Short mmCIF file of C-alpha atoms in Angstrom, two decimals:
data_model
loop_
_atom_site.label_atom_id
_atom_site.label_comp_id
_atom_site.label_asym_id
_atom_site.label_seq_id
_atom_site.Cartn_x
_atom_site.Cartn_y
_atom_site.Cartn_z
CA UNK A 1 131.94 106.35 54.80
CA UNK A 2 133.01 103.73 52.44
CA UNK A 3 130.44 101.68 50.19
CA UNK A 4 130.92 98.45 48.93
CA UNK A 5 128.62 97.68 46.19
CA UNK A 6 127.90 93.74 46.23
CA UNK A 7 126.07 91.23 43.60
CA UNK A 8 124.64 88.05 43.66
CA UNK A 9 127.42 85.42 42.73
CA UNK A 10 124.58 82.86 41.02
CA UNK A 11 125.38 80.42 44.31
CA UNK A 12 123.46 81.92 46.96
CA UNK A 13 125.89 84.29 48.39
CA UNK A 14 127.01 88.06 47.74
CA UNK A 15 130.44 89.29 47.18
CA UNK A 16 132.12 92.71 46.61
CA UNK A 17 131.79 94.06 42.85
CA UNK A 18 134.87 95.38 41.23
CA UNK A 19 134.10 99.06 40.15
CA UNK A 20 134.54 99.33 36.79
CA UNK A 21 137.60 101.30 35.40
CA UNK A 22 137.17 104.82 34.63
CA UNK A 23 137.95 105.61 30.90
CA UNK A 24 140.63 107.48 29.84
CA UNK A 25 139.69 111.23 29.05
CA UNK A 26 139.04 111.57 25.29
CA UNK A 27 141.60 114.14 23.92
CA UNK A 28 140.10 117.24 22.69
CA UNK A 29 139.78 118.51 19.19
CA UNK A 30 142.56 120.72 20.09
CA UNK A 31 144.68 117.84 20.90
CA UNK A 32 143.79 115.95 18.39
CA UNK A 33 144.43 118.58 15.96
CA UNK A 34 147.95 119.80 17.12
CA UNK A 35 148.87 115.62 17.28
CA UNK A 36 148.15 115.23 13.64
CA UNK A 37 151.42 117.83 12.92
CA UNK A 38 154.11 115.56 12.62
CA UNK A 39 157.04 116.34 10.33
CA UNK A 40 157.52 113.53 7.82
CA UNK A 41 154.09 112.38 7.97
CA UNK A 42 151.88 115.43 7.08
CA UNK A 43 148.45 116.06 7.82
CA UNK A 44 146.52 116.45 4.52
CA UNK A 45 144.14 119.27 4.65
CA UNK A 46 142.23 119.18 1.48
CA UNK A 47 140.33 122.58 1.81
CA UNK A 48 136.53 122.86 2.31
CA UNK A 49 133.94 125.97 2.00
CA UNK A 50 130.81 124.78 3.28
CA UNK A 51 128.70 121.56 4.90
CA UNK A 52 128.59 119.92 1.83
CA UNK A 53 131.92 119.90 0.75
CA UNK A 54 133.06 119.27 4.54
CA UNK A 55 130.85 115.89 4.24
CA UNK A 56 132.77 115.01 0.92
CA UNK A 57 135.75 115.59 2.43
CA UNK A 58 135.27 113.34 5.45
CA UNK A 59 133.92 110.59 3.34
CA UNK A 60 137.03 110.81 1.50
CA UNK A 61 138.95 109.79 4.70
CA UNK A 62 140.09 113.35 6.12
CA UNK A 63 141.49 113.51 9.64
CA UNK A 64 140.73 117.19 9.87
CA UNK A 65 138.92 120.04 7.86
CA UNK A 66 140.45 123.38 6.78
CA UNK A 67 138.44 126.02 4.96
CA UNK A 68 139.90 128.36 2.51
CA UNK A 69 139.05 132.08 2.66
CA UNK A 70 139.17 131.98 -1.37
CA UNK A 71 136.92 129.10 -1.65
CA UNK A 72 134.41 130.31 0.97
CA UNK A 73 134.25 133.90 -1.04
CA UNK A 74 134.35 132.41 -3.98
CA UNK A 75 131.13 130.05 -3.31
CA UNK A 76 129.25 132.59 -1.74
CA UNK A 77 129.34 135.77 -4.04
CA UNK A 78 132.14 137.73 -2.32
CA UNK A 79 135.84 138.57 -3.47
CA UNK A 80 138.49 136.97 -1.50
CA UNK A 81 140.42 139.52 1.13
CA UNK A 82 138.07 140.02 3.97
CA UNK A 83 135.22 140.73 2.29
CA UNK A 84 133.19 137.79 3.42
CA UNK A 85 131.22 139.41 6.46
CA UNK A 86 132.70 137.83 9.86
CA UNK A 87 129.13 136.92 10.82
CA UNK A 88 128.83 134.74 7.94
CA UNK A 89 132.51 133.39 8.66
CA UNK A 90 131.23 132.40 12.23
CA UNK A 91 127.98 130.88 11.13
CA UNK A 92 129.94 129.14 8.16
CA UNK A 93 132.27 127.53 10.62
CA UNK A 94 129.43 126.54 13.29
CA UNK A 95 127.49 124.92 10.91
CA UNK A 96 130.48 123.07 9.74
CA UNK A 97 131.59 121.93 13.25
CA UNK A 98 128.11 120.96 14.16
CA UNK A 99 127.86 118.69 10.86
CA UNK A 100 131.09 116.82 11.39
CA UNK A 101 133.33 115.25 14.30
CA UNK A 102 136.45 116.26 12.79
CA UNK A 103 138.28 119.40 14.12
CA UNK A 104 138.14 122.29 12.16
CA UNK A 105 140.44 125.03 11.46
CA UNK A 106 139.40 128.32 9.50
CA UNK A 107 141.51 130.44 6.82
CA UNK A 108 140.87 133.72 9.02
CA UNK A 109 142.98 135.71 6.61
CA UNK A 110 144.38 139.03 8.69
CA UNK A 111 141.97 138.27 11.55
CA UNK A 112 139.64 141.30 10.30
CA UNK A 113 141.74 144.02 11.84
CA UNK A 114 145.08 145.44 11.97
CA UNK A 115 144.59 146.36 15.63
CA UNK A 116 146.23 143.57 17.68
CA UNK A 117 143.22 143.89 20.40
CA UNK A 118 140.61 144.05 17.97
CA UNK A 119 141.61 141.50 15.54
CA UNK A 120 142.42 139.01 18.91
CA UNK A 121 138.61 139.51 19.84
CA UNK A 122 137.85 138.18 16.49
CA UNK A 123 139.74 135.21 16.64
CA UNK A 124 138.29 134.71 20.28
CA UNK A 125 134.65 134.95 18.55
CA UNK A 126 135.92 132.15 15.76
CA UNK A 127 137.10 129.82 18.79
CA UNK A 128 133.73 130.09 20.20
CA UNK A 129 132.33 128.56 17.02
CA UNK A 130 134.05 125.53 17.98
CA UNK A 131 136.90 125.86 15.66
CA UNK A 132 140.09 124.40 16.67
CA UNK A 133 142.32 127.01 14.79
CA UNK A 134 142.95 129.36 12.14
CA UNK A 135 145.37 130.64 9.78
CA UNK A 136 146.61 134.28 10.49
CA UNK A 137 148.59 136.06 7.55
CA UNK A 138 150.85 139.10 7.48
CA UNK A 139 150.23 140.31 4.17
CA UNK A 140 148.76 143.90 3.68
CA UNK A 141 145.13 142.98 2.93
CA UNK A 142 144.35 145.92 0.20
CA UNK A 143 147.76 147.19 0.41
CA UNK A 144 151.47 146.11 -0.56
CA UNK A 145 153.76 143.82 0.93
CA UNK A 146 153.74 142.23 4.33
CA UNK A 147 153.52 143.62 7.88
CA UNK A 148 156.20 144.78 9.81
CA UNK A 149 157.77 141.77 11.60
CA UNK A 150 157.26 143.81 15.14
CA UNK A 151 153.70 144.34 14.53
CA UNK A 152 152.88 140.88 13.37
CA UNK A 153 154.55 139.31 16.02
CA UNK A 154 152.52 141.64 18.55
CA UNK A 155 149.38 140.84 16.84
CA UNK A 156 150.33 136.95 17.28
CA UNK A 157 151.02 137.67 20.96
CA UNK A 158 147.96 139.41 21.45
CA UNK A 159 145.77 136.71 20.07
CA UNK A 160 147.76 133.99 22.20
CA UNK A 161 147.04 135.95 25.20
CA UNK A 162 143.20 136.26 24.41
CA UNK A 163 142.51 132.88 22.98
CA UNK A 164 144.37 130.43 25.43
CA UNK A 165 147.05 128.00 24.89
CA UNK A 166 145.07 125.36 22.99
CA UNK A 167 144.00 127.32 20.26
CA UNK A 168 146.19 126.45 17.24
CA UNK A 169 147.20 129.71 15.67
CA UNK A 170 149.01 128.68 12.27
CA UNK A 171 150.68 131.88 11.42
CA UNK A 172 151.57 132.64 7.64
CA UNK A 173 154.06 134.58 6.00
CA UNK A 174 153.32 135.74 2.66
CA UNK A 175 157.15 136.56 1.68
CA UNK A 176 156.68 133.66 -1.23
CA UNK A 177 153.78 135.22 -2.88
CA UNK A 178 155.15 138.73 -3.02
CA UNK A 179 158.10 137.97 -5.44
CA UNK A 180 159.59 135.46 -7.96
CA UNK A 181 162.87 135.46 -6.73
CA UNK A 182 162.91 132.54 -4.30
CA UNK A 183 166.54 132.98 -3.41
CA UNK A 184 168.51 132.35 -0.06
CA UNK A 185 167.99 135.86 0.74
CA UNK A 186 164.23 135.26 1.02
CA UNK A 187 164.47 131.98 2.85
CA UNK A 188 166.35 133.93 5.47
CA UNK A 189 163.45 136.37 5.86
CA UNK A 190 161.19 133.60 6.52
CA UNK A 191 163.30 132.15 8.74
CA UNK A 192 163.57 135.26 10.84
CA UNK A 193 159.54 135.67 10.82
CA UNK A 194 159.40 131.86 11.69
CA UNK A 195 161.46 132.19 14.61
CA UNK A 196 159.91 135.55 15.77
CA UNK A 197 156.19 134.09 15.27
CA UNK A 198 157.18 131.12 17.28
CA UNK A 199 158.63 133.21 20.26
CA UNK A 200 155.02 135.36 20.15
CA UNK A 201 152.86 132.10 20.62
CA UNK A 202 152.32 130.85 17.14
CA UNK A 203 151.53 126.78 17.11
CA UNK A 204 152.37 126.39 13.06
CA UNK A 205 154.30 127.90 10.54
CA UNK A 206 152.63 128.22 6.87
CA UNK A 207 154.85 129.53 3.84
CA UNK A 208 152.49 129.43 0.77
CA UNK A 209 154.45 129.02 -2.50
CA UNK A 210 157.50 127.37 -0.61
CA UNK A 211 158.29 124.31 -2.46
CA UNK A 212 161.94 123.65 -3.21
CA UNK A 213 162.86 120.57 -0.61
CA UNK A 214 166.55 121.95 0.42
CA UNK A 215 164.63 125.30 1.32
CA UNK A 216 162.06 123.45 3.41
CA UNK A 217 164.58 121.47 4.98
CA UNK A 218 166.35 124.56 6.18
CA UNK A 219 162.90 126.40 7.18
CA UNK A 220 162.07 123.01 9.25
CA UNK A 221 165.58 122.85 10.95
CA UNK A 222 165.91 126.67 11.90
CA UNK A 223 162.04 127.11 12.66
CA UNK A 224 160.73 125.54 15.66
CA UNK A 225 157.35 125.20 14.62
CA UNK A 226 155.51 122.30 12.17
CA UNK A 227 155.85 123.75 8.82
CA UNK A 228 152.78 123.96 6.53
CA UNK A 229 153.08 124.20 2.80
CA UNK A 230 150.37 124.42 0.07
CA UNK A 231 150.19 121.83 -2.66
CA UNK A 232 149.79 123.79 -6.43
CA UNK A 233 150.23 122.63 -9.96
CA UNK A 234 153.84 121.46 -10.65
CA UNK A 235 154.71 121.20 -6.62
CA UNK A 236 156.75 118.23 -5.58
CA UNK A 237 154.85 114.90 -4.76
CA UNK A 238 153.76 114.74 -1.14
CA UNK A 239 156.58 112.18 -0.37
CA UNK A 240 159.10 114.57 -1.38
CA UNK A 241 157.68 117.31 1.01
CA UNK A 242 156.86 114.67 3.35
CA UNK A 243 160.75 113.49 3.21
CA UNK A 244 161.90 117.28 3.71
CA UNK A 245 160.22 117.36 7.08
CA UNK A 246 156.76 119.07 6.25
CA UNK A 247 154.04 118.62 9.07
CA UNK A 248 151.00 119.94 7.19
CA UNK A 249 150.28 119.83 3.26
CA UNK A 250 147.11 122.46 2.67
CA UNK A 251 145.10 122.63 -1.08
CA UNK A 252 144.23 126.20 -0.99
CA UNK A 253 141.50 127.16 -3.73
CA UNK A 254 142.14 124.37 -6.01
CA UNK A 255 139.70 121.82 -4.80
CA UNK A 256 136.70 124.46 -5.52
CA UNK A 257 138.17 125.69 -8.60
CA UNK A 258 138.51 122.26 -9.87
CA UNK A 259 134.73 121.24 -8.91
CA UNK A 260 133.42 124.54 -10.39
CA UNK A 261 135.31 123.92 -13.67
CA UNK A 262 133.51 120.41 -13.75
CA UNK A 263 130.25 121.73 -13.14
CA UNK A 264 130.73 124.23 -16.07
CA UNK A 265 131.74 121.26 -18.18
CA UNK A 266 128.75 119.08 -17.31
CA UNK A 267 126.48 121.90 -17.28
CA UNK A 268 127.81 122.81 -20.71
CA UNK A 269 127.22 119.08 -21.85
CA UNK A 270 123.75 119.06 -20.84
CA UNK A 271 122.81 122.56 -22.20
CA UNK A 272 124.27 122.70 -25.64
#
């Protein structure tokens, strides 16, 4: 049976009522966040650590939010390196998600386990907080160097299989953090990892301390993932990185460190 809605037309009669158009389905936070990664127009993630810092960065005009593991640890009395209890990581993420309307990605270090299945389960629990993505790094926390490529790609693949297609896995390699020799051979290794991470199901590629525009152009050209770099004192300006094809710029621990330095300065002026 077809139901025709009618309404009084003001002239004594009834005529059919046009059904209101169905509004377009709003993009999910996952889709919104992924769409912000545009090579040449990078999304800026000014890293936060709690609800207060999140609200401040939202007020500044942010399009998305990202925690940093180091700021979260420092602000709450733990050393960095997976020493913040998982329960605290999840609770902190959930409180931020509940307080803001922007998508949140979490620096999840090495997923708190070398075991692929256990790490993937931890990432799945992180997704349950409402976070849309995470950083997942390849350095050996508490040890030396980075994990073998075969192991790291398997870990990424299991995470992807566990969390589904929408969660943004920002696969990070710390090769540039483990040396002071930023030559073409190192870039070759970075590219090898980036391609393998892409094949394993990563959504983005994060290379902290990669800074030279010509090297960035190589990575962008050869790795089929949006590239994330991290700002630091002395790094090229945002426009230079954008022109090289960067899709995401993080700020790591520097915002929290600068704020704490300012707090110390203000407290010293008041006390002394």
